[in-house]
Amino acid sequence: MEANCMKYYNRSWTCPTNFPRWVASYYLQDPKFSIPVRQKEQKINQANPIVSLKMGAIVKLVDATLFLFFIIMAVSPMVHAQFVLPLSLFPEWMVEQKNWYMREFDDYFYVEKPDFFIGLVLIELVFQWPLALAILYGMLASKNWYNTTCLVHGASFFTTMVTALAGLIGSDKASGKVLTLYYTFLGFAVLTILRLCLVWLFLEKKLASAYF
């Protein structure tokens, strides 16, 4: 397998259509594969500097946008937790923040607290909140697992937002202001999912043609 992978990398051997790309990716982690891979990557950057800069700039712009989004996702559960925990656990300014939102947006969920909304809040607190904190750490520390956790959070949050929007639209109690806010966060969820697709496209254009 190793010999075949090296031949595949050197493009001196035509790989069959059923040859798994992840096998080649696994062998590229070995120094004797990864060192020439980095050399090829440098050549590609030199040959296509404009393409590399444009794609890299797009990814960085998306990451900067998502960084702000995940900061919000790391803070907002402190407000939502007031629906499932005693208010005595929260400082007065945090309770006032929730009351301000209710006055400003007249959110149907915050006023009537339907059961399915409480379920969405529990999912946010137990699953999405820890993931958002981990993603912020992964972004700041440039961890490799950031791409995967970002996709997982995006898929979960997208499901939450679709459910919430279905409840708002079906209730006929949502103002245009609230719907705009929820649609905006739905857009962030889609961007979180598409970010990994963008990275894959970037790598395909920049690297895969040279290796595979």
PDB file of C-alpha atoms in Angstrom:
ATOM      1  CA  MET A   1       0.000   0.000   0.000  1.00  0.00           C
ATOM      2  CA  GLU A   2       2.823   2.397   0.893  1.00  0.00           C
ATOM      3  CA  ALA A   3       4.561   1.787  -2.407  1.00  0.00           C
ATOM      4  CA  ASN A   4       1.327   2.365  -4.284  1.00  0.00           C
ATOM      5  CA  CYS A   5       0.699   5.557  -2.349  1.00  0.00           C
ATOM      6  CA  MET A   6       4.172   6.875  -3.176  1.00  0.00           C
ATOM      7  CA  LYS A   7       3.618   6.054  -6.838  1.00  0.00           C
ATOM      8  CA  TYR A   8       0.252   7.784  -6.603  1.00  0.00           C
ATOM      9  CA  TYR A   9       1.882  10.855  -5.125  1.00  0.00           C
ATOM     10  CA  ASN A  10       4.657  10.932  -7.742  1.00  0.00           C
ATOM     11  CA  ARG A  11       2.002  10.537 -10.466  1.00  0.00           C
ATOM     12  CA  SER A  12       4.134   7.863 -12.110  1.00  0.00           C
ATOM     13  CA  TRP A  13       1.342   5.389 -11.594  1.00  0.00           C
ATOM     14  CA  THR A  14      -2.297   5.794 -12.576  1.00  0.00           C
ATOM     15  CA  CYS A  15      -4.442   5.031  -9.573  1.00  0.00           C
ATOM     16  CA  PRO A  16      -7.688   3.095 -10.013  1.00  0.00           C
ATOM     17  CA  THR A  17     -10.939   4.941  -9.483  1.00  0.00           C
ATOM     18  CA  ASN A  18     -11.626   3.023  -6.265  1.00  0.00           C
ATOM     19  CA  PHE A  19      -8.330   4.052  -4.643  1.00  0.00           C
ATOM     20  CA  PRO A  20      -9.432   5.909  -1.464  1.00  0.00           C
ATOM     21  CA  ARG A  21      -8.116   9.438  -1.234  1.00  0.00           C
ATOM     22  CA  TRP A  22      -8.117   9.323   2.557  1.00  0.00           C
ATOM     23  CA  VAL A  23      -5.476   6.566   2.377  1.00  0.00           C
ATOM     24  CA  ALA A  24      -3.208   8.886   0.453  1.00  0.00           C
ATOM     25  CA  SER A  25      -3.990  11.672   2.909  1.00  0.00           C
ATOM     26  CA  TYR A  26      -3.033   9.359   5.765  1.00  0.00           C
ATOM     27  CA  TYR A  27       0.350   8.601   4.236  1.00  0.00           C
ATOM     28  CA  LEU A  28       0.955  12.300   3.614  1.00  0.00           C
ATOM     29  CA  GLN A  29       1.216  12.676   7.386  1.00  0.00           C
ATOM     30  CA  ASP A  30       4.452  10.689   7.281  1.00  0.00           C
ATOM     31  CA  PRO A  31       7.535  12.980   7.059  1.00  0.00           C
ATOM     32  CA  LYS A  32       8.838  11.322   3.908  1.00  0.00           C
ATOM     33  CA  PHE A  33       5.539  12.215   2.258  1.00  0.00           C
ATOM     34  CA  SER A  34       4.759  15.516   3.989  1.00  0.00           C
ATOM     35  CA  ILE A  35       8.139  17.130   3.263  1.00  0.00           C
ATOM     36  CA  PRO A  36       7.813  16.820  -0.532  1.00  0.00           C
ATOM     37  CA  VAL A  37       4.158  17.819  -0.174  1.00  0.00           C
ATOM     38  CA  ARG A  38       5.172  21.102   1.446  1.00  0.00           C
ATOM     39  CA  GLN A  39       7.716  21.650  -1.302  1.00  0.00           C
ATOM     40  CA  LYS A  40       5.013  21.176  -3.925  1.00  0.00           C
ATOM     41  CA  GLU A  41       2.718  23.518  -2.023  1.00  0.00           C
ATOM     42  CA  GLN A  42       5.392  26.223  -2.113  1.00  0.00           C
ATOM     43  CA  LYS A  43       5.746  25.764  -5.871  1.00  0.00           C
ATOM     44  CA  ILE A  44       1.984  26.045  -6.305  1.00  0.00           C
ATOM     45  CA  ASN A  45       1.908  29.243  -4.244  1.00  0.00           C
ATOM     46  CA  GLN A  46       4.680  30.680  -6.390  1.00  0.00           C
ATOM     47  CA  ALA A  47       2.990  29.626  -9.610  1.00  0.00           C
ATOM     48  CA  ASN A  48      -0.472  30.861  -8.587  1.00  0.00           C
ATOM     49  CA  PRO A  49       0.079  33.703  -6.116  1.00  0.00           C
ATOM     50  CA  ILE A  50      -3.112  35.589  -7.048  1.00  0.00           C
ATOM     51  CA  VAL A  51      -5.358  32.528  -6.686  1.00  0.00           C
ATOM     52  CA  SER A  52      -3.720  31.598  -3.373  1.00  0.00           C
ATOM     53  CA  LEU A  53      -4.090  35.130  -2.012  1.00  0.00           C
ATOM     54  CA  LYS A  54      -7.729  35.441  -3.089  1.00  0.00           C
ATOM     55  CA  MET A  55      -8.798  32.078  -1.686  1.00  0.00           C
ATOM     56  CA  GLY A  56      -6.789  32.625   1.482  1.00  0.00           C
ATOM     57  CA  ALA A  57      -8.344  36.071   1.950  1.00  0.00           C
ATOM     58  CA  ILE A  58     -11.858  34.658   1.534  1.00  0.00           C
ATOM     59  CA  VAL A  59     -11.228  31.954   4.143  1.00  0.00           C
ATOM     60  CA  LYS A  60      -9.776  34.506   6.569  1.00  0.00           C
ATOM     61  CA  LEU A  61     -12.753  36.822   6.041  1.00  0.00           C
ATOM     62  CA  VAL A  62     -15.164  33.977   6.745  1.00  0.00           C
ATOM     63  CA  ASP A  63     -13.184  33.009   9.851  1.00  0.00           C
ATOM     64  CA  ALA A  64     -13.242  36.607  11.128  1.00  0.00           C
ATOM     65  CA  THR A  65     -17.019  36.737  10.641  1.00  0.00           C
ATOM     66  CA  LEU A  66     -17.516  33.397  12.366  1.00  0.00           C
ATOM     67  CA  PHE A  67     -15.261  34.458  15.225  1.00  0.00           C
ATOM     68  CA  LEU A  68     -17.685  37.287  16.029  1.00  0.00           C
ATOM     69  CA  PHE A  69     -20.596  34.868  15.656  1.00  0.00           C
ATOM     70  CA  PHE A  70     -19.089  32.360  18.096  1.00  0.00           C
ATOM     71  CA  ILE A  71     -18.430  35.128  20.616  1.00  0.00           C
ATOM     72  CA  ILE A  72     -22.177  35.798  20.541  1.00  0.00           C
ATOM     73  CA  MET A  73     -22.852  32.063  20.828  1.00  0.00           C
ATOM     74  CA  ALA A  74     -20.581  31.909  23.871  1.00  0.00           C
ATOM     75  CA  VAL A  75     -22.442  34.751  25.617  1.00  0.00           C
ATOM     76  CA  SER A  76     -26.101  34.293  24.616  1.00  0.00           C
ATOM     77  CA  PRO A  77     -26.632  31.002  26.532  1.00  0.00           C
ATOM     78  CA  MET A  78     -26.121  32.976  29.738  1.00  0.00           C
ATOM     79  CA  VAL A  79     -29.378  34.736  28.891  1.00  0.00           C
ATOM     80  CA  HIS A  80     -31.195  31.645  27.646  1.00  0.00           C
ATOM     81  CA  ALA A  81     -30.231  29.695  30.764  1.00  0.00           C
ATOM     82  CA  GLN A  82     -32.600  31.943  32.720  1.00  0.00           C
ATOM     83  CA  PHE A  83     -35.494  29.970  31.230  1.00  0.00           C
ATOM     84  CA  VAL A  84     -34.393  26.696  32.855  1.00  0.00           C
ATOM     85  CA  LEU A  85     -32.513  27.838  35.977  1.00  0.00           C
ATOM     86  CA  PRO A  86     -33.619  30.003  38.939  1.00  0.00           C
ATOM     87  CA  LEU A  87     -33.196  33.726  38.319  1.00  0.00           C
ATOM     88  CA  SER A  88     -31.452  34.051  41.682  1.00  0.00           C
ATOM     89  CA  LEU A  89     -28.384  32.432  40.104  1.00  0.00           C
ATOM     90  CA  PHE A  90     -27.902  35.301  37.677  1.00  0.00           C
ATOM     91  CA  PRO A  91     -26.682  38.852  38.302  1.00  0.00           C
ATOM     92  CA  GLU A  92     -29.219  41.636  37.986  1.00  0.00           C
ATOM     93  CA  TRP A  93     -27.662  43.124  34.848  1.00  0.00           C
ATOM     94  CA  MET A  94     -28.026  39.795  33.038  1.00  0.00           C
ATOM     95  CA  VAL A  95     -31.692  39.515  33.968  1.00  0.00           C
ATOM     96  CA  GLU A  96     -32.204  43.088  32.807  1.00  0.00           C
ATOM     97  CA  GLN A  97     -30.550  42.199  29.499  1.00  0.00           C
ATOM     98  CA  LYS A  98     -33.173  39.515  28.905  1.00  0.00           C
ATOM     99  CA  ASN A  99     -35.968  41.922  29.874  1.00  0.00           C
ATOM    100  CA  TRP A 100     -34.601  44.541  27.469  1.00  0.00           C
ATOM    101  CA  TYR A 101     -34.639  42.020  24.631  1.00  0.00           C
ATOM    102  CA  MET A 102     -38.234  41.084  25.419  1.00  0.00           C
ATOM    103  CA  ARG A 103     -39.299  44.748  25.376  1.00  0.00           C
ATOM    104  CA  GLU A 104     -37.341  45.566  22.231  1.00  0.00           C
ATOM    105  CA  PHE A 105     -38.197  42.551  20.070  1.00  0.00           C
ATOM    106  CA  ASP A 106     -41.367  41.149  21.681  1.00  0.00           C
ATOM    107  CA  ASP A 107     -40.096  37.631  21.004  1.00  0.00           C
ATOM    108  CA  TYR A 108     -42.942  35.103  21.172  1.00  0.00           C
ATOM    109  CA  PHE A 109     -40.621  32.446  22.598  1.00  0.00           C
ATOM    110  CA  TYR A 110     -39.449  34.667  25.450  1.00  0.00           C
ATOM    111  CA  VAL A 111     -42.989  35.718  26.363  1.00  0.00           C
ATOM    112  CA  GLU A 112     -44.895  32.422  26.184  1.00  0.00           C
ATOM    113  CA  LYS A 113     -42.004  29.938  26.635  1.00  0.00           C
ATOM    114  CA  PRO A 114     -43.410  27.005  24.630  1.00  0.00           C
ATOM    115  CA  ASP A 115     -42.147  23.541  25.590  1.00  0.00           C
ATOM    116  CA  PHE A 116     -40.201  22.929  22.383  1.00  0.00           C
ATOM    117  CA  PHE A 117     -38.342  26.219  22.887  1.00  0.00           C
ATOM    118  CA  ILE A 118     -37.234  25.063  26.329  1.00  0.00           C
ATOM    119  CA  GLY A 119     -35.976  21.885  24.641  1.00  0.00           C
ATOM    120  CA  LEU A 120     -33.963  23.963  22.160  1.00  0.00           C
ATOM    121  CA  VAL A 121     -32.493  25.945  25.061  1.00  0.00           C
ATOM    122  CA  LEU A 122     -31.401  22.718  26.761  1.00  0.00           C
ATOM    123  CA  ILE A 123     -29.706  21.556  23.548  1.00  0.00           C
ATOM    124  CA  GLU A 124     -27.940  24.893  23.350  1.00  0.00           C
ATOM    125  CA  LEU A 125     -26.700  24.704  26.936  1.00  0.00           C
ATOM    126  CA  VAL A 126     -25.635  21.064  26.910  1.00  0.00           C
ATOM    127  CA  PHE A 127     -24.225  20.721  23.383  1.00  0.00           C
ATOM    128  CA  GLN A 128     -23.868  23.950  21.400  1.00  0.00           C
ATOM    129  CA  TRP A 129     -22.447  26.150  24.150  1.00  0.00           C
ATOM    130  CA  PRO A 130     -19.458  23.884  24.970  1.00  0.00           C
ATOM    131  CA  LEU A 131     -18.818  23.467  21.250  1.00  0.00           C
ATOM    132  CA  ALA A 132     -18.819  27.242  20.722  1.00  0.00           C
ATOM    133  CA  LEU A 133     -16.261  27.677  23.513  1.00  0.00           C
ATOM    134  CA  ALA A 134     -14.112  24.888  22.059  1.00  0.00           C
ATOM    135  CA  ILE A 135     -14.304  26.456  18.593  1.00  0.00           C
ATOM    136  CA  LEU A 136     -13.185  29.838  19.916  1.00  0.00           C
ATOM    137  CA  TYR A 137     -10.201  28.146  21.531  1.00  0.00           C
ATOM    138  CA  GLY A 138      -9.497  26.184  18.349  1.00  0.00           C
ATOM    139  CA  MET A 139      -9.569  29.351  16.244  1.00  0.00           C
ATOM    140  CA  LEU A 140      -7.246  31.257  18.568  1.00  0.00           C
ATOM    141  CA  ALA A 141      -4.851  28.310  18.970  1.00  0.00           C
ATOM    142  CA  SER A 142      -5.047  27.237  15.272  1.00  0.00           C
ATOM    143  CA  LYS A 143      -6.077  23.678  16.138  1.00  0.00           C
ATOM    144  CA  ASN A 144      -6.609  21.175  13.324  1.00  0.00           C
ATOM    145  CA  TRP A 145      -9.907  19.923  14.783  1.00  0.00           C
ATOM    146  CA  TYR A 146     -11.486  23.374  14.461  1.00  0.00           C
ATOM    147  CA  ASN A 147     -12.832  22.555  10.979  1.00  0.00           C
ATOM    148  CA  THR A 148     -14.724  19.494  12.229  1.00  0.00           C
ATOM    149  CA  THR A 149     -16.168  21.093  15.365  1.00  0.00           C
ATOM    150  CA  CYS A 150     -17.243  24.116  13.322  1.00  0.00           C
ATOM    151  CA  LEU A 151     -19.169  21.848  10.940  1.00  0.00           C
ATOM    152  CA  VAL A 152     -20.801  19.932  13.809  1.00  0.00           C
ATOM    153  CA  HIS A 153     -21.892  23.124  15.534  1.00  0.00           C
ATOM    154  CA  GLY A 154     -23.173  24.590  12.272  1.00  0.00           C
ATOM    155  CA  ALA A 155     -25.304  21.528  11.525  1.00  0.00           C
ATOM    156  CA  SER A 156     -26.771  21.503  15.041  1.00  0.00           C
ATOM    157  CA  PHE A 157     -27.425  25.250  15.100  1.00  0.00           C
ATOM    158  CA  PHE A 158     -28.964  25.143  11.618  1.00  0.00           C
ATOM    159  CA  THR A 159     -31.442  22.508  12.835  1.00  0.00           C
ATOM    160  CA  THR A 160     -32.233  24.644  15.889  1.00  0.00           C
ATOM    161  CA  MET A 161     -32.851  27.769  13.818  1.00  0.00           C
ATOM    162  CA  VAL A 162     -35.063  25.983  11.291  1.00  0.00           C
ATOM    163  CA  THR A 163     -37.152  24.587  14.153  1.00  0.00           C
ATOM    164  CA  ALA A 164     -37.378  28.007  15.818  1.00  0.00           C
ATOM    165  CA  LEU A 165     -38.353  29.748  12.578  1.00  0.00           C
ATOM    166  CA  ALA A 166     -41.006  27.126  11.889  1.00  0.00           C
ATOM    167  CA  GLY A 167     -42.472  27.803  15.324  1.00  0.00           C
ATOM    168  CA  LEU A 168     -42.379  31.568  14.844  1.00  0.00           C
ATOM    169  CA  ILE A 169     -43.942  31.539  11.391  1.00  0.00           C
ATOM    170  CA  GLY A 170     -46.566  28.981  12.389  1.00  0.00           C
ATOM    171  CA  SER A 171     -47.609  30.962  15.443  1.00  0.00           C
ATOM    172  CA  ASP A 172     -48.333  34.155  13.468  1.00  0.00           C
ATOM    173  CA  LYS A 173     -47.058  36.048  16.513  1.00  0.00           C
ATOM    174  CA  ALA A 174     -43.630  37.040  15.249  1.00  0.00           C
ATOM    175  CA  SER A 175     -42.859  40.588  14.213  1.00  0.00           C
ATOM    176  CA  GLY A 176     -40.746  41.367  11.186  1.00  0.00           C
ATOM    177  CA  LYS A 177     -37.973  42.503  13.523  1.00  0.00           C
ATOM    178  CA  VAL A 178     -37.801  39.115  15.233  1.00  0.00           C
ATOM    179  CA  LEU A 179     -37.931  37.201  11.954  1.00  0.00           C
ATOM    180  CA  THR A 180     -35.082  39.306  10.570  1.00  0.00           C
ATOM    181  CA  LEU A 181     -32.992  38.488  13.630  1.00  0.00           C
ATOM    182  CA  TYR A 182     -33.650  34.757  13.366  1.00  0.00           C
ATOM    183  CA  TYR A 183     -33.013  34.703   9.619  1.00  0.00           C
ATOM    184  CA  THR A 184     -29.689  36.440  10.247  1.00  0.00           C
ATOM    185  CA  PHE A 185     -28.619  33.720  12.654  1.00  0.00           C
ATOM    186  CA  LEU A 186     -29.821  31.096  10.190  1.00  0.00           C
ATOM    187  CA  GLY A 187     -27.441  32.685   7.672  1.00  0.00           C
ATOM    188  CA  PHE A 188     -24.598  32.349  10.180  1.00  0.00           C
ATOM    189  CA  ALA A 189     -25.460  28.668  10.592  1.00  0.00           C
ATOM    190  CA  VAL A 190     -25.292  28.139   6.823  1.00  0.00           C
ATOM    191  CA  LEU A 191     -21.968  30.005   6.659  1.00  0.00           C
ATOM    192  CA  THR A 192     -20.589  27.806   9.434  1.00  0.00           C
ATOM    193  CA  ILE A 193     -21.446  24.696   7.414  1.00  0.00           C
ATOM    194  CA  LEU A 194     -20.215  26.102   4.104  1.00  0.00           C
ATOM    195  CA  ARG A 195     -16.897  27.170   5.645  1.00  0.00           C
ATOM    196  CA  LEU A 196     -15.579  23.615   5.572  1.00  0.00           C
ATOM    197  CA  CYS A 197     -16.764  23.245   1.969  1.00  0.00           C
ATOM    198  CA  LEU A 198     -14.870  26.442   1.150  1.00  0.00           C
ATOM    199  CA  VAL A 199     -11.715  25.069   2.776  1.00  0.00           C
ATOM    200  CA  TRP A 200     -12.064  21.836   0.818  1.00  0.00           C
ATOM    201  CA  LEU A 201     -12.492  23.803  -2.407  1.00  0.00           C
ATOM    202  CA  PHE A 202      -9.436  25.861  -1.509  1.00  0.00           C
ATOM    203  CA  LEU A 203      -7.357  22.749  -0.908  1.00  0.00           C
ATOM    204  CA  GLU A 204      -8.667  21.068  -4.045  1.00  0.00           C
ATOM    205  CA  LYS A 205      -7.660  24.015  -6.216  1.00  0.00           C
ATOM    206  CA  LYS A 206      -4.389  24.596  -4.451  1.00  0.00           C
ATOM    207  CA  LEU A 207      -3.096  21.151  -3.562  1.00  0.00           C
ATOM    208  CA  ALA A 208      -5.091  18.162  -4.735  1.00  0.00           C
ATOM    209  CA  SER A 209      -4.296  18.538  -8.407  1.00  0.00           C
ATOM    210  CA  ALA A 210      -0.631  18.291  -7.561  1.00  0.00           C
ATOM    211  CA  TYR A 211      -0.875  15.331  -5.198  1.00  0.00           C
ATOM    212  CA  PHE A 212      -3.703  13.174  -6.439  1.00  0.00           C
TER     213      PHE A 212
END
